[in-house]
Coordinates of C-alpha atoms in Angstrom, one line a residue:
X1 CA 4.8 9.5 -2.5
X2 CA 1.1 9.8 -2.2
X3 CA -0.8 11.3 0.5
X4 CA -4.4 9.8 1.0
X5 CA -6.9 11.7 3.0
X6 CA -10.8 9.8 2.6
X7 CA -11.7 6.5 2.9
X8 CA -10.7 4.6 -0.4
X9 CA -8.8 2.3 -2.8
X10 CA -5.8 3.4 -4.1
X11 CA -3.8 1.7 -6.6
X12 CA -0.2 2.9 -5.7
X13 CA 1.2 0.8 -8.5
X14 CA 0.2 -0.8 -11.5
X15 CA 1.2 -4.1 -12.8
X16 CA 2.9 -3.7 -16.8
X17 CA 4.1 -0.4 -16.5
X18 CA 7.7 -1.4 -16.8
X19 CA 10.3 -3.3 -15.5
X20 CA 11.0 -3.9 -12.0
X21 CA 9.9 -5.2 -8.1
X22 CA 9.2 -3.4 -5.1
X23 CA 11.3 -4.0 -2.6
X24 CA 9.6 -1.5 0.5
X25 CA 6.7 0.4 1.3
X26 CA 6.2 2.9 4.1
X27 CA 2.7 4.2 5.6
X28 CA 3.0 6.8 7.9
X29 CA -0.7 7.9 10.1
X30 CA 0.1 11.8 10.0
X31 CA -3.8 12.0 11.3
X32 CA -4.6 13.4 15.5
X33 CA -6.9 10.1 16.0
X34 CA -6.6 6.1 14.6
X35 CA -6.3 5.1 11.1
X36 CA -7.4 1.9 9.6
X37 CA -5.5 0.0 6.3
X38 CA -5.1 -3.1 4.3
X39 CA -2.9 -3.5 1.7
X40 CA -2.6 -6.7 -1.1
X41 CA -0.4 -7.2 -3.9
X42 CA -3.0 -8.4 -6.3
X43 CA -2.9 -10.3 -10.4
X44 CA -6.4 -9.4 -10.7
X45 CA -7.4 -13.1 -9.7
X46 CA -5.6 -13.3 -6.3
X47 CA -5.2 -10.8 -3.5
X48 CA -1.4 -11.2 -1.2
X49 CA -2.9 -9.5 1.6
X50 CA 0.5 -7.6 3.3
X51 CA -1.6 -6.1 5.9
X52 CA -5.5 -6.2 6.8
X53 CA -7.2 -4.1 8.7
X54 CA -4.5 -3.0 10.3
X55 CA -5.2 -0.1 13.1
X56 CA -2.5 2.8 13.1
X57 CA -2.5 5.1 15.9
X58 CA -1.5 8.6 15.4
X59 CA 1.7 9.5 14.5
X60 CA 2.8 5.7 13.8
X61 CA 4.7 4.3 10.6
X62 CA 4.6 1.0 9.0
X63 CA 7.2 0.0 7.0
X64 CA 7.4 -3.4 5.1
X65 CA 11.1 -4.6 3.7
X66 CA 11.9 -7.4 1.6
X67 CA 8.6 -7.8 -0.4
X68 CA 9.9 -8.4 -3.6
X69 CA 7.4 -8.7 -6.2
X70 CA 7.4 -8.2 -10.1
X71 CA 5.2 -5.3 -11.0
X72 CA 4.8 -6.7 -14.8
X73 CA 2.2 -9.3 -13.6
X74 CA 1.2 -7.7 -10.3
X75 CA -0.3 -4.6 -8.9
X76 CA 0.0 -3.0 -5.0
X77 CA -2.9 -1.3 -3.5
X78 CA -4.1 0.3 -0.5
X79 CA -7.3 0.6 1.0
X80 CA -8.1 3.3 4.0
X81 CA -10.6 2.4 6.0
X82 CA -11.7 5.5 7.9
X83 CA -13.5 8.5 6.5
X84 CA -11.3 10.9 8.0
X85 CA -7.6 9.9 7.3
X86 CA -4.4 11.3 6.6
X87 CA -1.9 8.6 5.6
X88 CA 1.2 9.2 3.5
X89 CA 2.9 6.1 1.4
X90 CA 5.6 6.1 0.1
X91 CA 6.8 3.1 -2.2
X92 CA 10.5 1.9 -3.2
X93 CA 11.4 -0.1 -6.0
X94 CA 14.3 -1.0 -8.4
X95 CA 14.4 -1.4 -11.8

């Protein structure tokens, strides 16, 4: 789980570390005002945009199932738009 707070790319996983896919990720505004995201599952070539600039009101979650992707060739990253956020993701995967 990783809790981003400033306006920023954050790589949440990166491709070749092991084994496995993702199968769901969860981003949940704990801010008092909007949030702004995108997220892509990226080969370093092409970005799989999963959401972009994507506008979460306070206290809202976005939750994406089924997204299976092998994190040997790719990476998943997120990208806060505003400069005062408080977003916490949270990522499953199997092995």
């Amino acid at each position: 789980m990783q809790n981003i707070t400033s306006a920023t790319t954050t790589t949440l996983i990166e491709k070749e570390i092991g084994t496995g896919t993702v199968g769901s990720v969860r981003v949940t505004n704990n801010h008092s005002g909007d949030s702004q995201i995108s997220m892509w599952i990226t080969d370093d070539t092409t970005d799989f945009y999963l959401a972009k600039n994507l506008v979460m009101p306070t206290a809202t979650a976005f939750v994406l199932e089924g997204i299976y992707f092998d994190i040997d060739f790719n990476s998943l990253k997120i990208q806060t738009h505003s400069a005062t956020t408080d977003v916490m993701v949270q990522v499953g995967y199997t092995k």
